[in-house]
PDB file of C-alpha atoms and ligand atoms in Angstrom:
ATOM      1  CA  MET A  40      -2.986  -1.207 -17.349  1.00 74.00           C
ATOM      2  CA  SER A  41      -2.489   2.258 -14.546  1.00 93.00           C
ATOM      3  CA  ILE A  42      -3.844   5.512 -12.931  1.00 97.00           C
ATOM      4  CA  GLU A  43      -1.985   8.818 -14.219  1.00 98.00           C
ATOM      5  CA  LEU A  44      -2.720  12.717 -13.106  1.00 98.00           C
ATOM      6  CA  LYS A  45      -2.187  15.198 -15.749  1.00 98.00           C
ATOM      7  CA  ASN A  46      -1.088  18.207 -14.014  1.00 98.00           C
ATOM      8  CA  VAL A  47      -3.881  17.990 -11.278  1.00 98.00           C
ATOM      9  CA  THR A  48      -4.774  20.939  -9.418  1.00 98.00           C
ATOM     10  CA  TYR A  49      -7.819  20.746  -6.134  1.00 98.00           C
ATOM     11  CA  THR A  50      -9.026  24.248  -4.615  1.00 98.00           C
ATOM     12  CA  TYR A  51     -11.652  23.499  -1.613  1.00 98.00           C
ATOM     13  CA  SER A  52     -14.375  26.536  -0.953  1.00 96.00           C
ATOM     14  CA  PRO A  53     -13.015  28.149  -4.123  1.00 95.00           C
ATOM     15  CA  GLY A  54     -13.857  31.746  -4.217  1.00 94.00           C
ATOM     16  CA  THR A  55     -14.809  32.272  -0.738  1.00 95.00           C
ATOM     17  CA  SER A  56     -12.297  33.293   1.780  1.00 95.00           C
ATOM     18  CA  TYR A  57     -12.218  29.950   3.143  1.00 94.00           C
ATOM     19  CA  GLU A  58     -10.246  28.367  -0.043  1.00 96.00           C
ATOM     20  CA  ILE A  59      -7.389  26.478  -0.050  1.00 97.00           C
ATOM     21  CA  HIS A  60      -5.489  24.570  -2.813  1.00 97.00           C
ATOM     22  CA  ALA A  61      -5.359  21.655  -1.596  1.00 98.00           C
ATOM     23  CA  LEU A  62      -3.357  19.833  -4.144  1.00 98.00           C
ATOM     24  CA  LYS A  63      -0.849  22.029  -6.808  1.00 98.00           C
ATOM     25  CA  ASN A  64      -0.070  20.482 -10.430  1.00 97.00           C
ATOM     26  CA  ILE A  65       0.472  17.237  -9.239  1.00 98.00           C
ATOM     27  CA  ASN A  66       1.387  14.953 -11.992  1.00 98.00           C
ATOM     28  CA  LEU A  67       1.661  10.878 -10.693  1.00 97.00           C
ATOM     29  CA  GLU A  68       1.516   7.461 -12.901  1.00 97.00           C
ATOM     30  CA  ILE A  69       0.980   4.810 -10.429  1.00 97.00           C
ATOM     31  CA  PRO A  70       1.774   1.665 -12.984  1.00 96.00           C
ATOM     32  CA  ASP A  71      -0.295  -1.577 -10.985  1.00 95.00           C
ATOM     33  CA  GLY A  72       1.319  -4.239  -8.761  1.00 95.00           C
ATOM     34  CA  GLN A  73       3.618  -1.903  -6.713  1.00 97.00           C
ATOM     35  CA  PHE A  74       3.367  -1.192  -2.757  1.00 96.00           C
ATOM     36  CA  ILE A  75       3.908   1.585  -2.592  1.00 97.00           C
ATOM     37  CA  GLY A  76       3.718   4.575   0.243  1.00 96.00           C
ATOM     38  CA  VAL A  77       2.384   8.151   0.368  1.00 97.00           C
ATOM     39  CA  ILE A  78       4.089   9.842   3.212  1.00 95.00           C
ATOM     40  CA  GLY A  79       2.989  13.480   4.396  1.00 94.00           C
ATOM     41  CA  HIS A  80       2.918  16.367   7.404  1.00 92.00           C
ATOM     42  CA  THR A  81      -1.189  16.028   8.139  1.00 92.00           C
ATOM     43  CA  GLY A  82      -2.841  18.699   5.779  1.00 95.00           C
ATOM     44  CA  SER A  83      -0.587  18.068   3.115  1.00 96.00           C
ATOM     45  CA  GLY A  84      -3.173  17.329   0.990  1.00 97.00           C
ATOM     46  CA  LYS A  85      -2.588  13.132   1.277  1.00 97.00           C
ATOM     47  CA  SER A  86      -6.143  12.314   1.724  1.00 96.00           C
ATOM     48  CA  THR A  87      -6.661  15.216  -1.145  1.00 98.00           C
ATOM     49  CA  LEU A  88      -5.059  13.094  -3.379  1.00 98.00           C
ATOM     50  CA  ILE A  89      -5.930   9.317  -2.708  1.00 98.00           C
ATOM     51  CA  GLN A  90     -10.112  10.422  -2.971  1.00 97.00           C
ATOM     52  CA  HIS A  91      -9.243  11.468  -7.211  1.00 98.00           C
ATOM     53  CA  LEU A  92      -7.800   8.358  -7.610  1.00 97.00           C
ATOM     54  CA  ASN A  93     -11.716   6.739  -7.247  1.00 95.00           C
ATOM     55  CA  ALA A  94     -12.824   9.789  -8.726  1.00 97.00           C
ATOM     56  CA  LEU A  95     -14.455  10.243  -5.612  1.00 96.00           C
ATOM     57  CA  ILE A  96     -13.337  14.300  -5.913  1.00 97.00           C
ATOM     58  CA  LYS A  97     -13.231  16.139  -9.226  1.00 98.00           C
ATOM     59  CA  PRO A  98     -10.636  17.715 -10.143  1.00 98.00           C
ATOM     60  CA  SER A  99     -10.598  21.508 -10.031  1.00 98.00           C
ATOM     61  CA  SER A 100      -8.144  20.835 -12.675  1.00 98.00           C
ATOM     62  CA  GLY A 101      -5.806  18.402 -14.935  1.00 98.00           C
ATOM     63  CA  THR A 102      -7.432  15.269 -15.625  1.00 98.00           C
ATOM     64  CA  VAL A 103      -7.164  11.562 -14.366  1.00 98.00           C
ATOM     65  CA  SER A 104      -7.054   8.555 -16.143  1.00 98.00           C
ATOM     66  CA  TYR A 105      -7.561   5.031 -15.641  1.00 97.00           C
ATOM     67  CA  ASN A 106      -6.430   2.531 -18.499  1.00 95.00           C
ATOM     68  CA  GLY A 107      -6.201   5.612 -20.600  1.00 96.00           C
ATOM     69  CA  GLU A 108      -9.599   6.856 -20.123  1.00 97.00           C
ATOM     70  CA  ASP A 109     -10.377  10.048 -19.034  1.00 98.00           C
ATOM     71  CA  VAL A 110     -12.785   8.871 -15.869  1.00 98.00           C
ATOM     72  CA  TRP A 111     -14.146  12.233 -15.731  1.00 98.00           C
ATOM     73  CA  ALA A 112     -16.000  12.123 -19.529  1.00 97.00           C
ATOM     74  CA  ASP A 113     -19.430  12.441 -19.555  1.00 95.00           C
ATOM     75  CA  ASN A 114     -20.331   8.279 -20.446  1.00 95.00           C
ATOM     76  CA  TYR A 115     -17.318   6.850 -17.712  1.00 97.00           C
ATOM     77  CA  ASN A 116     -18.281   4.337 -15.413  1.00 96.00           C
ATOM     78  CA  ARG A 117     -16.588   5.766 -11.975  1.00 96.00           C
ATOM     79  CA  ARG A 118     -18.616   2.819  -9.648  1.00 92.00           C
ATOM     80  CA  GLU A 119     -17.202   0.198 -11.807  1.00 93.00           C
ATOM     81  CA  LEU A 120     -13.928   2.066 -11.527  1.00 95.00           C
ATOM     82  CA  ARG A 121     -14.391   2.787  -7.351  1.00 93.00           C
ATOM     83  CA  SER A 122     -14.853  -1.475  -6.677  1.00 90.00           C
ATOM     84  CA  GLN A 123     -11.591  -2.173  -9.396  1.00 95.00           C
ATOM     85  CA  VAL A 124     -10.093   0.704  -7.310  1.00 96.00           C
ATOM     86  CA  GLY A 125     -10.856   0.367  -3.519  1.00 95.00           C
ATOM     87  CA  LEU A 126     -10.465   2.587  -0.625  1.00 96.00           C
ATOM     88  CA  VAL A 127     -10.408   2.366   3.161  1.00 95.00           C
ATOM     89  CA  PHE A 128     -10.982   5.245   4.596  1.00 92.00           C
ATOM     90  CA  GLN A 129      -8.993   7.257   7.552  1.00 88.00           C
ATOM     91  CA  TYR A 130     -11.990   6.600  10.295  1.00 85.00           C
ATOM     92  CA  PRO A 131     -13.849   2.890  10.000  1.00 81.00           C
ATOM     93  CA  GLU A 132     -16.680   4.331  11.225  1.00 80.00           C
ATOM     94  CA  HIS A 133     -16.911   6.565   7.670  1.00 81.00           C
ATOM     95  CA  GLN A 134     -17.851   3.205   5.747  1.00 83.00           C
ATOM     96  CA  LEU A 135     -18.996  -0.041   8.669  1.00 87.00           C
ATOM     97  CA  PHE A 136     -22.613   0.146   8.674  1.00 83.00           C
ATOM     98  CA  GLU A 137     -24.180  -2.620   8.264  1.00 85.00           C
ATOM     99  CA  SER A 138     -25.772  -4.804  11.896  1.00 89.00           C
ATOM    100  CA  ASP A 139     -22.983  -7.525  12.189  1.00 94.00           C
ATOM    101  CA  VAL A 140     -19.270  -7.140  10.654  1.00 96.00           C
ATOM    102  CA  LEU A 141     -20.765 -10.642   7.949  1.00 96.00           C
ATOM    103  CA  SER A 142     -23.353  -8.931   6.324  1.00 96.00           C
ATOM    104  CA  ASP A 143     -21.100  -5.512   6.968  1.00 95.00           C
ATOM    105  CA  VAL A 144     -18.248  -7.157   4.646  1.00 96.00           C
ATOM    106  CA  CYS A 145     -20.723  -8.729   1.658  1.00 96.00           C
ATOM    107  CA  PHE A 146     -22.618  -5.102   1.021  1.00 94.00           C
ATOM    108  CA  GLY A 147     -19.940  -4.497  -1.224  1.00 93.00           C
ATOM    109  CA  PRO A 148     -20.067  -7.732  -3.120  1.00 95.00           C
ATOM    110  CA  MET A 149     -23.702  -8.439  -3.455  1.00 95.00           C
ATOM    111  CA  ASN A 150     -23.418  -4.307  -4.687  1.00 91.00           C
ATOM    112  CA  GLN A 151     -20.921  -5.972  -7.016  1.00 91.00           C
ATOM    113  CA  GLY A 152     -23.983  -8.354  -8.231  1.00 93.00           C
ATOM    114  CA  LEU A 153     -23.396 -11.345  -5.554  1.00 96.00           C
ATOM    115  CA  SER A 154     -25.346 -13.595  -4.111  1.00 96.00           C
ATOM    116  CA  ARG A 155     -25.828 -13.026  -0.184  1.00 96.00           C
ATOM    117  CA  LYS A 156     -24.301 -17.223  -0.407  1.00 97.00           C
ATOM    118  CA  GLU A 157     -21.372 -15.928  -3.192  1.00 97.00           C
ATOM    119  CA  ALA A 158     -20.679 -12.797  -1.111  1.00 97.00           C
ATOM    120  CA  GLU A 159     -20.116 -14.283   2.042  1.00 97.00           C
ATOM    121  CA  GLU A 160     -17.846 -16.765  -0.213  1.00 97.00           C
ATOM    122  CA  GLU A 161     -15.751 -13.461  -0.534  1.00 96.00           C
ATOM    123  CA  ALA A 162     -16.238 -12.065   2.870  1.00 97.00           C
ATOM    124  CA  ARG A 163     -15.140 -14.480   5.102  1.00 97.00           C
ATOM    125  CA  LYS A 164     -11.692 -14.759   2.728  1.00 95.00           C
ATOM    126  CA  ALA A 165     -11.030 -10.843   3.669  1.00 95.00           C
ATOM    127  CA  LEU A 166     -11.529 -11.449   6.454  1.00 96.00           C
ATOM    128  CA  ALA A 167      -9.379 -14.264   7.359  1.00 94.00           C
ATOM    129  CA  HIS A 168      -7.078 -12.437   5.067  1.00 90.00           C
ATOM    130  CA  VAL A 169      -7.048  -9.079   7.939  1.00 91.00           C
ATOM    131  CA  GLY A 170      -6.848 -11.820  10.480  1.00 90.00           C
ATOM    132  CA  PHE A 171     -11.230 -11.212  12.078  1.00 93.00           C
ATOM    133  CA  LYS A 172     -11.704 -13.944  13.579  1.00 93.00           C
ATOM    134  CA  GLU A 173     -14.917 -15.960  12.840  1.00 95.00           C
ATOM    135  CA  GLU A 174     -16.383 -16.024  16.477  1.00 96.00           C
ATOM    136  CA  ASN A 175     -16.668 -12.554  16.189  1.00 95.00           C
ATOM    137  CA  PHE A 176     -18.523 -12.246  12.943  1.00 96.00           C
ATOM    138  CA  GLY A 177     -22.120 -12.296  14.318  1.00 96.00           C
ATOM    139  CA  LYS A 178     -20.815  -8.846  16.663  1.00 96.00           C
ATOM    140  CA  SER A 179     -21.728  -5.511  16.108  1.00 95.00           C
ATOM    141  CA  PRO A 180     -18.898  -3.819  14.057  1.00 93.00           C
ATOM    142  CA  PHE A 181     -19.984  -0.810  16.696  1.00 89.00           C
ATOM    143  CA  GLU A 182     -19.005  -2.508  19.743  1.00 92.00           C
ATOM    144  CA  LEU A 183     -15.392  -3.650  18.548  1.00 92.00           C
ATOM    145  CA  SER A 184     -11.741  -2.388  19.296  1.00 89.00           C
ATOM    146  CA  GLY A 185     -10.679   0.075  16.889  1.00 87.00           C
ATOM    147  CA  GLY A 186      -7.744  -1.752  15.324  1.00 88.00           C
ATOM    148  CA  GLN A 187     -10.221  -4.851  14.697  1.00 91.00           C
ATOM    149  CA  LYS A 188     -13.123  -1.896  13.001  1.00 92.00           C
ATOM    150  CA  LYS A 189     -10.311  -1.210  10.675  1.00 91.00           C
ATOM    151  CA  ARG A 190      -9.972  -4.740  10.008  1.00 92.00           C
ATOM    152  CA  VAL A 191     -13.583  -4.833   9.329  1.00 95.00           C
ATOM    153  CA  ALA A 192     -13.307  -1.796   7.123  1.00 94.00           C
ATOM    154  CA  ILE A 193      -9.889  -3.475   5.259  1.00 94.00           C
ATOM    155  CA  ALA A 194     -12.182  -6.277   4.462  1.00 95.00           C
ATOM    156  CA  GLY A 195     -15.273  -4.719   3.273  1.00 95.00           C
ATOM    157  CA  VAL A 196     -13.111  -3.505   0.291  1.00 95.00           C
ATOM    158  CA  LEU A 197     -11.539  -6.199   0.188  1.00 94.00           C
ATOM    159  CA  ALA A 198     -14.278  -8.656  -0.379  1.00 96.00           C
ATOM    160  CA  MET A 199     -14.421  -6.568  -4.055  1.00 95.00           C
ATOM    161  CA  ASN A 200     -11.818  -7.683  -5.303  1.00 94.00           C
ATOM    162  CA  PRO A 201     -10.705  -4.699  -6.051  1.00 95.00           C
ATOM    163  CA  LYS A 202      -7.477  -4.357  -8.351  1.00 95.00           C
ATOM    164  CA  ILE A 203      -6.181  -1.651  -6.473  1.00 96.00           C
ATOM    165  CA  LEU A 204      -6.389  -0.760  -2.921  1.00 96.00           C
ATOM    166  CA  ILE A 205      -5.856   2.276  -1.221  1.00 97.00           C
ATOM    167  CA  LEU A 206      -5.453   2.249   2.314  1.00 96.00           C
ATOM    168  CA  ASP A 207      -5.759   6.379   4.468  1.00 95.00           C
ATOM    169  CA  GLU A 208      -3.754   5.818   8.166  1.00 93.00           C
ATOM    170  CA  PRO A 209      -4.829   2.362   8.256  1.00 91.00           C
ATOM    171  CA  THR A 210      -1.705   2.357  11.516  1.00 87.00           C
ATOM    172  CA  ALA A 211      -3.650   5.789  13.025  1.00 83.00           C
ATOM    173  CA  GLY A 212      -4.431   5.272  16.816  1.00 81.00           C
ATOM    174  CA  LEU A 213      -2.925   1.861  16.970  1.00 84.00           C
ATOM    175  CA  ASP A 214      -0.951   0.455  19.237  1.00 86.00           C
ATOM    176  CA  PRO A 215       2.558  -0.853  17.908  1.00 86.00           C
ATOM    177  CA  LYS A 216       1.743  -4.332  17.925  1.00 87.00           C
ATOM    178  CA  GLY A 217      -1.954  -3.748  16.216  1.00 86.00           C
ATOM    179  CA  ARG A 218       0.440  -1.499  13.634  1.00 87.00           C
ATOM    180  CA  ASP A 219       2.531  -4.030  12.715  1.00 88.00           C
ATOM    181  CA  GLU A 220       0.242  -6.349  12.540  1.00 89.00           C
ATOM    182  CA  ILE A 221      -1.794  -4.997   9.895  1.00 90.00           C
ATOM    183  CA  LEU A 222       0.990  -3.769   8.598  1.00 91.00           C
ATOM    184  CA  ASP A 223       2.412  -7.303   7.983  1.00 92.00           C
ATOM    185  CA  GLN A 224      -0.978  -7.989   6.848  1.00 90.00           C
ATOM    186  CA  ILE A 225      -1.311  -6.025   4.186  1.00 92.00           C
ATOM    187  CA  ALA A 226       1.925  -6.449   2.927  1.00 93.00           C
ATOM    188  CA  GLU A 227       1.112 -10.606   2.721  1.00 91.00           C
ATOM    189  CA  LEU A 228      -1.915  -9.174   0.532  1.00 90.00           C
ATOM    190  CA  HIS A 229       0.190  -7.228  -2.158  1.00 93.00           C
ATOM    191  CA  LYS A 230       2.848 -10.349  -2.117  1.00 92.00           C
ATOM    192  CA  VAL A 231      -0.601 -13.623  -2.093  1.00 91.00           C
ATOM    193  CA  ARG A 232      -3.209 -11.173  -4.469  1.00 88.00           C
ATOM    194  CA  GLY A 233      -0.763  -9.365  -6.444  1.00 91.00           C
ATOM    195  CA  ILE A 234      -2.372  -6.058  -6.157  1.00 94.00           C
ATOM    196  CA  THR A 235      -1.584  -2.902  -6.227  1.00 96.00           C
ATOM    197  CA  ILE A 236      -1.534  -0.583  -2.655  1.00 97.00           C
ATOM    198  CA  ILE A 237      -1.268   2.239  -1.629  1.00 97.00           C
ATOM    199  CA  LEU A 238      -0.904   3.065   1.845  1.00 96.00           C
ATOM    200  CA  VAL A 239      -1.161   6.509   3.036  1.00 95.00           C
ATOM    201  CA  SER A 240       0.977   7.252   6.236  1.00 90.00           C
ATOM    202  CA  HIS A 241       2.070  10.288   7.899  1.00 82.00           C
ATOM    203  CA  SER A 242       5.825   7.820   9.836  1.00 79.00           C
ATOM    204  CA  MET A 243       7.815   7.374   7.336  1.00 81.00           C
ATOM    205  CA  GLU A 244       8.916   4.192  10.254  1.00 74.00           C
ATOM    206  CA  ASP A 245       5.352   2.584   9.455  1.00 76.00           C
ATOM    207  CA  VAL A 246       6.628   2.757   5.592  1.00 83.00           C
ATOM    208  CA  ALA A 247      10.435   2.525   5.283  1.00 79.00           C
ATOM    209  CA  LYS A 248      10.076  -1.379   5.621  1.00 79.00           C
ATOM    210  CA  TYR A 249       7.727  -2.356   3.294  1.00 90.00           C
ATOM    211  CA  VAL A 250       6.580  -0.016   0.594  1.00 94.00           C
ATOM    212  CA  GLU A 251       8.746  -0.127  -2.936  1.00 95.00           C
ATOM    213  CA  ARG A 252       8.209   3.509  -4.017  1.00 96.00           C
ATOM    214  CA  LEU A 253       8.200   6.537  -1.446  1.00 96.00           C
ATOM    215  CA  ILE A 254       5.982   9.608  -3.021  1.00 97.00           C
ATOM    216  CA  VAL A 255       6.319  12.542  -0.295  1.00 96.00           C
ATOM    217  CA  VAL A 256       3.677  15.172  -0.045  1.00 97.00           C
ATOM    218  CA  ASN A 257       4.499  18.727   1.053  1.00 97.00           C
ATOM    219  CA  HIS A 258       2.158  21.430   0.840  1.00 97.00           C
ATOM    220  CA  GLY A 259      -0.805  19.558  -2.084  1.00 98.00           C
ATOM    221  CA  GLU A 260       3.029  19.129  -4.149  1.00 98.00           C
ATOM    222  CA  ILE A 261       5.177  15.720  -4.937  1.00 98.00           C
ATOM    223  CA  ALA A 262       8.151  16.814  -3.130  1.00 97.00           C
ATOM    224  CA  PHE A 263       9.939  13.691  -3.891  1.00 97.00           C
ATOM    225  CA  ASP A 264       8.687  10.452  -5.734  1.00 97.00           C
ATOM    226  CA  ASP A 265      11.943   7.329  -5.270  1.00 96.00           C
ATOM    227  CA  THR A 266      12.357   4.431  -3.468  1.00 94.00           C
ATOM    228  CA  PRO A 267      13.090   5.256   0.262  1.00 91.00           C
ATOM    229  CA  ARG A 268      16.137   4.621   0.483  1.00 89.00           C
ATOM    230  CA  LYS A 269      16.963   7.634  -2.509  1.00 92.00           C
ATOM    231  CA  VAL A 270      14.123   9.452  -1.057  1.00 93.00           C
ATOM    232  CA  PHE A 271      15.779   9.545   2.510  1.00 91.00           C
ATOM    233  CA  THR A 272      19.427  10.463   1.225  1.00 89.00           C
ATOM    234  CA  HIS A 273      17.370  14.131   1.166  1.00 93.00           C
ATOM    235  CA  TYR A 274      16.502  13.563   5.298  1.00 90.00           C
ATOM    236  CA  LYS A 275      16.950  17.000   6.065  1.00 91.00           C
ATOM    237  CA  GLU A 276      14.791  18.384   3.581  1.00 94.00           C
ATOM    238  CA  LEU A 277      12.135  15.803   5.272  1.00 93.00           C
ATOM    239  CA  GLU A 278      12.655  16.996   7.992  1.00 91.00           C
ATOM    240  CA  ALA A 279      12.072  20.614   7.386  1.00 93.00           C
ATOM    241  CA  MET A 280       8.209  18.948   6.277  1.00 92.00           C
ATOM    242  CA  GLY A 281       7.776  18.074   9.615  1.00 89.00           C
ATOM    243  CA  LEU A 282       9.038  14.381   8.606  1.00 90.00           C
ATOM    244  CA  ALA A 283      11.724  12.223  10.215  1.00 83.00           C
ATOM    245  CA  ALA A 284      14.104   9.650   8.135  1.00 84.00           C
ATOM    246  CA  PRO A 285      14.231   6.509   9.887  1.00 83.00           C
ATOM    247  CA  GLN A 286      16.733   6.257  13.145  1.00 85.00           C
ATOM    248  CA  ILE A 287      19.528   4.387  10.700  1.00 88.00           C
ATOM    249  CA  THR A 288      20.198   6.695   8.240  1.00 89.00           C
ATOM    250  CA  TYR A 289      20.813   9.200  11.069  1.00 90.00           C
ATOM    251  CA  ILE A 290      23.148   7.326  12.534  1.00 92.00           C
ATOM    252  CA  MET A 291      24.839   5.947   9.011  1.00 92.00           C
ATOM    253  CA  HIS A 292      25.089   9.757   7.770  1.00 90.00           C
ATOM    254  CA  THR A 293      27.013  10.060  11.338  1.00 93.00           C
ATOM    255  CA  LEU A 294      29.323   7.675  10.989  1.00 94.00           C
ATOM    256  CA  ARG A 295      30.121   8.532   7.371  1.00 92.00           C
ATOM    257  CA  GLU A 296      30.675  12.229   8.507  1.00 92.00           C
ATOM    258  CA  LYS A 297      33.096  10.689  11.004  1.00 92.00           C
ATOM    259  CA  GLY A 298      34.865   8.913   8.700  1.00 91.00           C
ATOM    260  CA  PHE A 299      33.566   4.872   8.087  1.00 91.00           C
ATOM    261  CA  ASN A 300      33.160   3.646   5.219  1.00 92.00           C
ATOM    262  CA  VAL A 301      29.568   2.666   5.253  1.00 93.00           C
ATOM    263  CA  ASP A 302      26.391   3.398   2.839  1.00 91.00           C
ATOM    264  CA  PRO A 303      24.471   6.092   4.232  1.00 86.00           C
ATOM    265  CA  GLU A 304      21.053   4.575   2.166  1.00 87.00           C
ATOM    266  CA  ASP A 305      20.869   1.204   4.787  1.00 87.00           C
ATOM    267  CA  ILE A 306      17.641   1.445   5.553  1.00 82.00           C
ATOM    268  CA  THR A 307      17.466  -1.905   7.820  1.00 82.00           C
ATOM    269  CA  VAL A 308      18.760  -2.709  11.254  1.00 86.00           C
ATOM    270  CA  GLU A 309      20.403  -5.673   8.957  1.00 89.00           C
ATOM    271  CA  GLU A 310      21.961  -3.782   6.851  1.00 90.00           C
ATOM    272  CA  ALA A 311      22.929  -1.489   8.821  1.00 92.00           C
ATOM    273  CA  ARG A 312      24.909  -3.524  11.115  1.00 94.00           C
ATOM    274  CA  ASN A 313      26.425  -5.951   8.808  1.00 94.00           C
ATOM    275  CA  ASP A 314      27.862  -2.326   6.830  1.00 93.00           C
ATOM    276  CA  ILE A 315      29.159  -1.187  10.746  1.00 94.00           C
ATOM    277  CA  LEU A 316      30.594  -4.910  10.636  1.00 94.00           C
ATOM    278  CA  LYS A 317      32.564  -4.600   7.140  1.00 93.00           C
ATOM    279  CA  ALA A 318      33.981  -0.876   7.712  1.00 92.00           C
ATOM    280  CA  LEU A 319      35.292  -1.556  11.196  1.00 92.00           C
ATOM    281  CA  LYS A 320      36.799  -4.650  10.261  1.00 91.00           C
ATOM    282  CA  GLU A 321      37.672  -3.097   6.660  1.00 90.00           C
ATOM    283  CA  MET A 322      39.673  -0.157   9.683  1.00 88.00           C
ATOM    284  CA  ASN A 323      41.511  -3.443  11.785  1.00 87.00           C
ATOM    285  CA  SER A 324      39.573  -1.517  14.519  1.00 84.00           C
ATOM    286  CA  PRO A 325      40.274  -3.311  18.320  1.00 85.00           C
ATOM    287  CA  LEU A 326      35.957  -3.383  18.647  1.00 81.00           C
ATOM    288  CA  LEU A 327      36.171  -6.351  16.589  1.00 81.00           C
ATOM    289  CA  LYS A 328      38.496  -8.584  18.955  1.00 75.00           C
ATOM    290  CA  GLY A 329      37.544 -10.381  22.014  1.00 62.00           C
ATOM    291  CA  GLY A 330      34.052 -11.573  20.343  1.00 54.00           C
ATOM    292  CA  SER A 331      31.859  -8.527  20.195  1.00 49.00           C
ATOM    293  CA  GLY A 332      32.021  -8.915  16.500  1.00 45.00           C
ATOM    294  CA  LYS A 333      29.696 -12.433  16.091  1.00 50.00           C
TER     295      LYS A 333
HETATM  296  P1  LIG B 271      -4.205  15.444   4.936  1.00 61.92           P
HETATM  297  O1  LIG B 271      -4.985  13.870   4.257  1.00 61.92           O
HETATM  298  O2  LIG B 271      -2.260  15.003   4.126  1.00 61.92           O
HETATM  299  O3  LIG B 271      -4.234  15.774   6.571  1.00 61.92           O
HETATM  300  P2  LIG B 271      -5.983  16.062   3.625  1.00 61.92           P
HETATM  301  O4  LIG B 271      -5.774  15.990   2.133  1.00 61.92           O
HETATM  302  O5  LIG B 271      -7.229  16.338   4.074  1.00 61.92           O
HETATM  303  O6  LIG B 271      -4.569  15.975   3.790  1.00 61.92           O
HETATM  304  O7  LIG B 271      -6.276  18.234   3.480  1.00 61.92           O
HETATM  305  C1  LIG B 271      -5.840  19.073   2.780  1.00 61.92           C
HETATM  306  C2  LIG B 271      -5.449  20.574   2.962  1.00 61.92           C
HETATM  307  O8  LIG B 271      -6.834  20.583   2.895  1.00 61.92           O
HETATM  308  C3  LIG B 271      -5.765  20.877   4.302  1.00 61.92           C
HETATM  309  O9  LIG B 271      -5.213  21.764   4.465  1.00 61.92           O
HETATM  310  C4  LIG B 271      -7.337  21.347   4.768  1.00 61.92           C
HETATM  311  O10 LIG B 271      -7.229  21.396   5.872  1.00 61.92           O
HETATM  312  C5  LIG B 271      -8.201  20.758   3.769  1.00 61.92           C
HETATM  313  N1  LIG B 271      -9.295  20.712   3.468  1.00 61.92           N
HETATM  314  C6  LIG B 271      -8.958  19.419   3.369  1.00 61.92           C
HETATM  315  N2  LIG B 271     -10.452  18.870   3.521  1.00 61.92           N
HETATM  316  C7  LIG B 271     -11.448  19.296   3.193  1.00 61.92           C
HETATM  317  C8  LIG B 271     -12.459  19.975   2.993  1.00 61.92           C
HETATM  318  N3  LIG B 271     -13.613  18.520   2.957  1.00 61.92           N
HETATM  319  N4  LIG B 271     -13.067  21.015   2.750  1.00 61.92           N
HETATM  320  C9  LIG B 271     -11.901  22.175   2.953  1.00 61.92           C
HETATM  321  N5  LIG B 271     -11.031  22.059   2.788  1.00 61.92           N
HETATM  322  C10 LIG B 271     -10.485  20.741   3.223  1.00 61.92           C
HETATM  323 MG1  LIG B 272      -5.417  12.542   5.579  1.00 61.92          MG
END
């Protein structure tokens, strides 16, 4: 079971002077259950790419298939596809519209044919998953803070029980605390529900510690598609694309250049700490004396 893109290109306003080749020959396979980060500079094509995954955009050329079937075949049920491949837009305002939070989150499941009562059950579960408090269920989605709106928008998609959840820059505009909370909840969702998660971001630090696979988009092409560790070893090329690797990558590479036997693929502070201590021990470094090596 997977989504597969073969030689997908997409051009906005073809044949006009505004023509933009947003995607160029994309080949991609997304098997079930992965936690994937899609990263790239603003304008690199991330949003265009993910809208191909649930058939909101039709490729200018190439094919998109879901579980082996071409999603643009004449009799393909794209509505059903969109309830299995849920997309949370970058701007939650685009998908909030009901008068109160609970009704808003019920909209998707009711659209799938559930009664209001059944839909409420799904909505409550979804809202709990994103840490939205019951006391605010009756509020208008439009009077909520940015972070709360985001949660409601995520819950609205989650309530439809998608097999694949795509989040377009879910942390944009949030403060660091709100950002970490939402990312932790998304990671938890992946663990508890076992669904595929595709997390779009322009911030490397955001996605690095969460995802198992990192797809880097640059000028409408896939520049790298690998584990975060492997991708970060290309930190110089990433910089040229306007992306930075995590700070740890820089520290470990600098230490190596200076002759320390550390692993340049370390990406967490914990790994780096252990590795640096090991290297210092091997070198019998005086830095370890005097109790600093705890
Ligand atoms: P990202 O999500 O990485 O910021 P987008 O997929 O939104 O990138 O945009 C890719 C390119 O397509 C950019 O050059 C952008 O200006 C252009 N683009 C995006 N949406 C539209 C649109 N609706 N009409 C015309 N051009 C667009
Ligand atoms: Mg975008």
